[in-house]
Amino acid sequence: MWVKPQEVFIKSALWDCDETSLYFVLQRRKGHGKSKGLSSLLVGTLDSVRDTKPAPYRILHQTPNSEIYYVIATALTEQEIKQDWQWLFENVCPTLHSFDTEEEVTEFVCCKINSIIATEQDNFTEDEDTINYKNVDYDFHQRFGMPKDEKLVCYYSCSYWKGKMPRQGWMYLSVHYMCFYSYIFGRNTTLKIRWADVTELAKTNSLLFPDSIKVVTRDGEHHFTMFLKKNETFALMQQLANIAMKQLIDDKSGSFNIDKELLTKLSKNVPKKASFLKRDLDARKQSNLYTLRFRLPQTEKLDGTEECTLWTPYNKRHNYGRLYLSQNFICFDSRVSNLVRVTIPLRNVYQVEKADSGGIGGSGESGSILITTSYHTSFLFGNIADRDFLVHKISELLAKLPNDMCREKGVKAVAGREEGEWTPQPPLMTLFKTHQTSSIKQIQQKKEKQWEDHMAEVGRGVSMYRTTEGSELVVKGIPESLRGELWSVFSGSILQKVQNKGLYERLVKEALSSKNQANDEIERDLHRSLPEHPAFQNDVGISALRRVLCAYALKNPTIGYCQAMNIVASVLLIYCPEEQAFWLLATICETLLPDYYNTRVVGALVDQGVLEELTKSQLPDLHAKLDELGMMKMISLSWFLTLFISVMPYECAVNVMDCFFYDGAKVIFQVTLTILDVNKDKLLKCTEDGQAMQILSEYLEGIYNDEAMALSTEPRTAQKTIKIQDLVYQSYRMYGANVSGECIEHLRLKHRLRVVRQLEDSLEKNTLRALQQDRLLEPNELQELLSIIREELFWAKRVPSERLEAPYEAYRLDYGQFRTIYTALSPWAKGDYAEAITARIFKLMDHDDDGLVSARGLSVGVGLGTRADAQRRLRALYCAHAPPLLSPLDLRPARFTDTGEELAADAICFFDTVENPSTPEPPTLQRSISEVCNETNHMDKSSSSTCSQAESQSAECVRACALWGLASQSAACTPVSGAPPPGAVAPRLPRAHFLRLLAALHDLTQHSAPLYEATARAGTLLLQLGEWNHRPNLDREMSQDSLYMAAAAQPSAAELDPNGNTTEAEPPRSPSTEIDPTDSWSITLEQFLATMLAEPSLEEFFNKQISIMPQLEALRQRDRLQSVS
């Protein structure tokens, strides 16, 4: 790569000269390539410690009488620098001899190089990464053997504690790996950790490891210290580990996509990062915090921020804060927490103009802008440092909005209208009204008046000002008539509804017409959803609940349906129109409580850990007691999954939901900590978990709300404990400052590592336990094999499946991944016929014909070829070549391909010539054939009753026969007699299929002459057996032919045509002329096994036990660049 000429005064202090000419020198950095000695060690150590990473190759320009040299080219590889060196000799050197002075030569060379660089820059927009980063990225891939698509994010100088001594070096953080490399005086230290294997990340400060970062994996602990940017490094490590954990939970983010728009977007005062990927990750992190703070769709990307003031008309004040700008929203948050917050959708912006004055002091240097919405609401932002740039940026974003962007509609519910066969329902509370006393009606009316007055000041809908007065009203409880509207606004679900207009109707129509497991589970739980409410004692409410749950299961199949979703959705339907309830449910499942409602309830398990840590920090003595009783994991799951609806009275739980939608998940932790704190003294006296659970249950049942009617008409039996409004207020007063949304997200990140790793370990243990039942491979071999399978799936960016019938079904390999592992482990996949055998074993193990094989299929396929007895190995090979698994398409000869296929064709031709030998067989051979036929005669009769033709056998029967005898087969399939069950008998093998099987056997035994000869003898016997099986059919055809010939010899009566002319009758055709004699040629599995096992050498060969541990170790250590994934 050509670089701008730079002066250097010493050309060989740290460099070795490889080639020299009159005007140019090609140099290699000491410590690279073949250079050795003390100087190479010193330079290598110096380069390892220094921040700058010079390229290992460079070209200098020199003149004979000058002491100044110019660096004109650098390169990472010898091949690149040789190309530049060759170009200089072909295009520059011939011209240099025409100059008179050395100064002219130097000036020409520098101008030539500068012109080349300028030409390249004209065709290049903006470089993503710095040159120094590219050098480091090259070293990273070379040192750690990374695939080309592995992306290096950043690198940091640090020390790694190996034993009792720190090793100074560099930490490399990539998308999937954390690596460390140190080179100190010839001694290398290399560490490579995959993020998916990390179970804990923590900052520590102990006497042994001062001010360090601890990384814990299943294999041990690693400590890193002496960071220059410790906080930045730790934050990036957490972010990358979190990405890896989310990929393990589901594969929606399996591929890491870089946001290339960052290169072209209009920006200002953006610091240059060494890596563009680091800049992208920082932007992604800021966008996640932004969407969480303002309850925006997760796809929203933060464009930039600006300090400014916001004029609030309700109190006529300027409020300092920060303005946030993204592609669809303008948001503001005050510097004082919760003082004022506002969200303005860009689709509602009608006009953006510069204001004449604004801000505090009205300084001319600080500009103001006025934003007017289509609802005639104005927002005045002042004290903006660069007003022109901000206006230009907003105008640019407005211009990018689609022309058909729908405007925000009113949030009040409208009665449902007929659409096809179903009608979306309004809030069910308007259809099924509950009786209210006069006092409760007055309280509700008073609350409505307070909210109406408040919204008259701060606005209504998405763009209303969020103030401290509004927070106080939420804590007191939202009136029932406004609950649906405000829930949708506070949660941000109204934004998703507007952006996805018509999606709910389409999902309902498709979901109701489909049958799947999720719909069946929903149907079972419909009548268990809030049965005490009259709305769900009627088909109207049940049908609405069915539509919402089925539509969401179709929208997000990763989650589908989980128990507790029906309870939450039923409450949403009471207060919200049907479609708003659907989008509220989506916001809960995907944003507010992420990963809660998947089949493994990962999010709820993560929040269990969060609650445990919060309890330990806020209530340490109570935490120790609950941990002793084993109650910490019993408390939170049902409380959190149903948002307290299932553990406290319904009319009280909805008040918790008011605050939950307003402030997010922090509310459920605050309330839980308050409940534990209030009952602390009683819980500390408990001696068993049942006693403690009884105390908490009685307290929760005693919570009351005298401002709303209870659903149950029966008299209340539980003793009143606390008013719900007081409980919520206490939770904010006691824990509101210590438990924030940012704190919850930080703790979730920490505990997600542990929970996901525990789930992965549990799945792996269950899988190993299931695979060991086959009794083929050893436990240590299965452990290594499963690790390799996980590695292949990891690089293929696929995650273990859910909703499984067996644990090993979680790990499913396609043919490319199966072939990579099988060919490395199985002795059957080592010859010229390896590809064909691998493909047939894959098809044999693909039980559902979906192109994927489970971990058990691979372990059985490898185990049959290495550990099974001879009879089971031969049975598997026979079934792999039997119809319908070996289709007619597979029988086509592959000509002019690789050597393996040609050898297989030669083997087929060889056995084909043996079928009809030109010379008579020896008597001994004839006797052996008759003996084998007599021995297998009863086998033919028993098998012909169950499978008369190959076409009548299904693939399931063939696979069952191949795997018969494994310990994991069900007891019902194992007959008492020891023979395969009737439904698992292999079909007869036709001639074409048999020749393919013989070709495979020939390939497996061609390395040994005795084995080859034994295979030839057995093949000859089996071909003769096939002819013997075919002979009765030929005798019958010959007798029929004689009858037809006798009939043809008799004179036939003349026949007259319609015109009265005589015609000659056509002689009858022999049926044997219409039948292909090869169609009836076949052998049975019993004949094949008896013939093959009659050869002692073949029996010994197929009984040989083979260890695959060396192959497994080699496979684990292989270069990932050569992997099929």
PDB file of N, CA and C in Angstrom, residues 119-150:
ATOM      1  N   THR A 119      -5.111   9.711  -6.650  1.00  0.00           N
ATOM      2  CA  THR A 119      -6.012   9.005  -7.580  1.00  0.00           C
ATOM      3  C   THR A 119      -6.852   7.965  -6.850  1.00  0.00           C
ATOM      4  N   GLU A 120      -6.224   7.244  -5.926  1.00  0.00           N
ATOM      5  CA  GLU A 120      -6.972   6.240  -5.170  1.00  0.00           C
ATOM      6  C   GLU A 120      -8.019   6.885  -4.276  1.00  0.00           C
ATOM      7  N   GLN A 121      -7.702   8.027  -3.685  1.00  0.00           N
ATOM      8  CA  GLN A 121      -8.649   8.694  -2.791  1.00  0.00           C
ATOM      9  C   GLN A 121      -9.836   9.266  -3.551  1.00  0.00           C
ATOM     10  N   ASP A 122      -9.619   9.628  -4.820  1.00  0.00           N
ATOM     11  CA  ASP A 122     -10.753  10.141  -5.612  1.00  0.00           C
ATOM     12  C   ASP A 122     -11.817   9.082  -5.807  1.00  0.00           C
ATOM     13  N   ASN A 123     -11.398   7.834  -5.844  1.00  0.00           N
ATOM     14  CA  ASN A 123     -12.345   6.735  -6.049  1.00  0.00           C
ATOM     15  C   ASN A 123     -12.791   6.088  -4.739  1.00  0.00           C
ATOM     16  N   PHE A 124     -12.461   6.735  -3.632  1.00  0.00           N
ATOM     17  CA  PHE A 124     -12.778   6.157  -2.309  1.00  0.00           C
ATOM     18  C   PHE A 124     -13.445   7.231  -1.473  1.00  0.00           C
ATOM     19  N   THR A 125     -14.526   6.881  -0.794  1.00  0.00           N
ATOM     20  CA  THR A 125     -15.287   7.869  -0.016  1.00  0.00           C
ATOM     21  C   THR A 125     -14.619   8.127   1.324  1.00  0.00           C
ATOM     22  N   GLU A 126     -14.976   7.361   2.317  1.00  0.00           N
ATOM     23  CA  GLU A 126     -14.389   7.515   3.645  1.00  0.00           C
ATOM     24  C   GLU A 126     -13.908   6.172   4.124  1.00  0.00           C
ATOM     25  N   ASP A 127     -12.688   6.141   4.645  1.00  0.00           N
ATOM     26  CA  ASP A 127     -12.143   4.883   5.135  1.00  0.00           C
ATOM     27  C   ASP A 127     -12.840   4.501   6.426  1.00  0.00           C
ATOM     28  N   GLU A 128     -13.247   3.251   6.527  1.00  0.00           N
ATOM     29  CA  GLU A 128     -13.929   2.796   7.733  1.00  0.00           C
ATOM     30  C   GLU A 128     -12.969   2.725   8.915  1.00  0.00           C
ATOM     31  N   ASP A 129     -11.772   2.232   8.689  1.00  0.00           N
ATOM     32  CA  ASP A 129     -10.852   1.974   9.778  1.00  0.00           C
ATOM     33  C   ASP A 129      -9.513   2.655   9.504  1.00  0.00           C
ATOM     34  N   THR A 130      -8.776   2.897  10.584  1.00  0.00           N
ATOM     35  CA  THR A 130      -7.464   3.504  10.457  1.00  0.00           C
ATOM     36  C   THR A 130      -6.454   2.475   9.962  1.00  0.00           C
ATOM     37  N   ILE A 131      -5.328   2.985   9.457  1.00  0.00           N
ATOM     38  CA  ILE A 131      -4.286   2.091   8.956  1.00  0.00           C
ATOM     39  C   ILE A 131      -3.719   1.257  10.092  1.00  0.00           C
ATOM     40  N   ASN A 132      -3.518   1.868  11.248  1.00  0.00           N
ATOM     41  CA  ASN A 132      -2.979   1.132  12.385  1.00  0.00           C
ATOM     42  C   ASN A 132      -3.917  -0.003  12.794  1.00  0.00           C
ATOM     43  N   TYR A 133      -5.232   0.267  12.753  1.00  0.00           N
ATOM     44  CA  TYR A 133      -6.190  -0.779  13.091  1.00  0.00           C
ATOM     45  C   TYR A 133      -6.119  -1.932  12.090  1.00  0.00           C
ATOM     46  N   LYS A 134      -5.949  -1.625  10.825  1.00  0.00           N
ATOM     47  CA  LYS A 134      -5.859  -2.685   9.817  1.00  0.00           C
ATOM     48  C   LYS A 134      -4.635  -3.566  10.050  1.00  0.00           C
ATOM     49  N   ASN A 135      -3.522  -2.955  10.476  1.00  0.00           N
ATOM     50  CA  ASN A 135      -2.346  -3.754  10.799  1.00  0.00           C
ATOM     51  C   ASN A 135      -2.624  -4.698  11.959  1.00  0.00           C
ATOM     52  N   VAL A 136      -3.299  -4.162  12.998  1.00  0.00           N
ATOM     53  CA  VAL A 136      -3.628  -4.985  14.164  1.00  0.00           C
ATOM     54  C   VAL A 136      -4.621  -6.074  13.780  1.00  0.00           C
ATOM     55  N   ASP A 137      -5.589  -5.740  12.940  1.00  0.00           N
ATOM     56  CA  ASP A 137      -6.584  -6.717  12.520  1.00  0.00           C
ATOM     57  C   ASP A 137      -5.924  -7.873  11.765  1.00  0.00           C
ATOM     58  N   TYR A 138      -4.950  -7.562  10.946  1.00  0.00           N
ATOM     59  CA  TYR A 138      -4.227  -8.618  10.227  1.00  0.00           C
ATOM     60  C   TYR A 138      -3.477  -9.520  11.214  1.00  0.00           C
ATOM     61  N   ASP A 139      -2.773  -8.909  12.182  1.00  0.00           N
ATOM     62  CA  ASP A 139      -2.064  -9.703  13.187  1.00  0.00           C
ATOM     63  C   ASP A 139      -3.033 -10.562  13.987  1.00  0.00           C
ATOM     64  N   PHE A 140      -4.196 -10.023  14.311  1.00  0.00           N
ATOM     65  CA  PHE A 140      -5.199 -10.753  15.093  1.00  0.00           C
ATOM     66  C   PHE A 140      -5.640 -12.018  14.362  1.00  0.00           C
ATOM     67  N   HIS A 141      -5.944 -11.902  13.089  1.00  0.00           N
ATOM     68  CA  HIS A 141      -6.401 -13.072  12.335  1.00  0.00           C
ATOM     69  C   HIS A 141      -5.284 -14.095  12.153  1.00  0.00           C
ATOM     70  N   GLN A 142      -4.042 -13.626  12.003  1.00  0.00           N
ATOM     71  CA  GLN A 142      -2.936 -14.550  11.801  1.00  0.00           C
ATOM     72  C   GLN A 142      -2.557 -15.270  13.091  1.00  0.00           C
ATOM     73  N   ARG A 143      -2.520 -14.542  14.199  1.00  0.00           N
ATOM     74  CA  ARG A 143      -2.056 -15.128  15.457  1.00  0.00           C
ATOM     75  C   ARG A 143      -3.044 -16.138  16.024  1.00  0.00           C
ATOM     76  N   PHE A 144      -4.335 -15.871  15.860  1.00  0.00           N
ATOM     77  CA  PHE A 144      -5.334 -16.713  16.508  1.00  0.00           C
ATOM     78  C   PHE A 144      -6.089 -17.600  15.521  1.00  0.00           C
ATOM     79  N   GLY A 145      -5.682 -17.605  14.251  1.00  0.00           N
ATOM     80  CA  GLY A 145      -6.306 -18.485  13.272  1.00  0.00           C
ATOM     81  C   GLY A 145      -7.785 -18.223  13.092  1.00  0.00           C
ATOM     82  N   MET A 146      -8.165 -16.957  13.039  1.00  0.00           N
ATOM     83  CA  MET A 146      -9.570 -16.597  12.935  1.00  0.00           C
ATOM     84  C   MET A 146     -10.050 -16.660  11.487  1.00  0.00           C
ATOM     85  N   PRO A 147     -11.324 -16.988  11.276  1.00  0.00           N
ATOM     86  CA  PRO A 147     -11.862 -16.928   9.911  1.00  0.00           C
ATOM     87  C   PRO A 147     -11.928 -15.487   9.421  1.00  0.00           C
ATOM     88  N   LYS A 148     -12.003 -15.327   8.129  1.00  0.00           N
ATOM     89  CA  LYS A 148     -11.954 -13.987   7.546  1.00  0.00           C
ATOM     90  C   LYS A 148     -13.132 -13.117   7.961  1.00  0.00           C
ATOM     91  N   ASP A 149     -14.297 -13.741   8.215  1.00  0.00           N
ATOM     92  CA  ASP A 149     -15.465 -12.939   8.548  1.00  0.00           C
ATOM     93  C   ASP A 149     -15.545 -12.585  10.029  1.00  0.00           C
ATOM     94  N   GLU A 150     -14.564 -13.015  10.840  1.00  0.00           N
ATOM     95  CA  GLU A 150     -14.553 -12.615  12.243  1.00  0.00           C
ATOM     96  C   GLU A 150     -14.082 -11.160  12.350  1.00  0.00           C
TER      97      GLU A 150
END
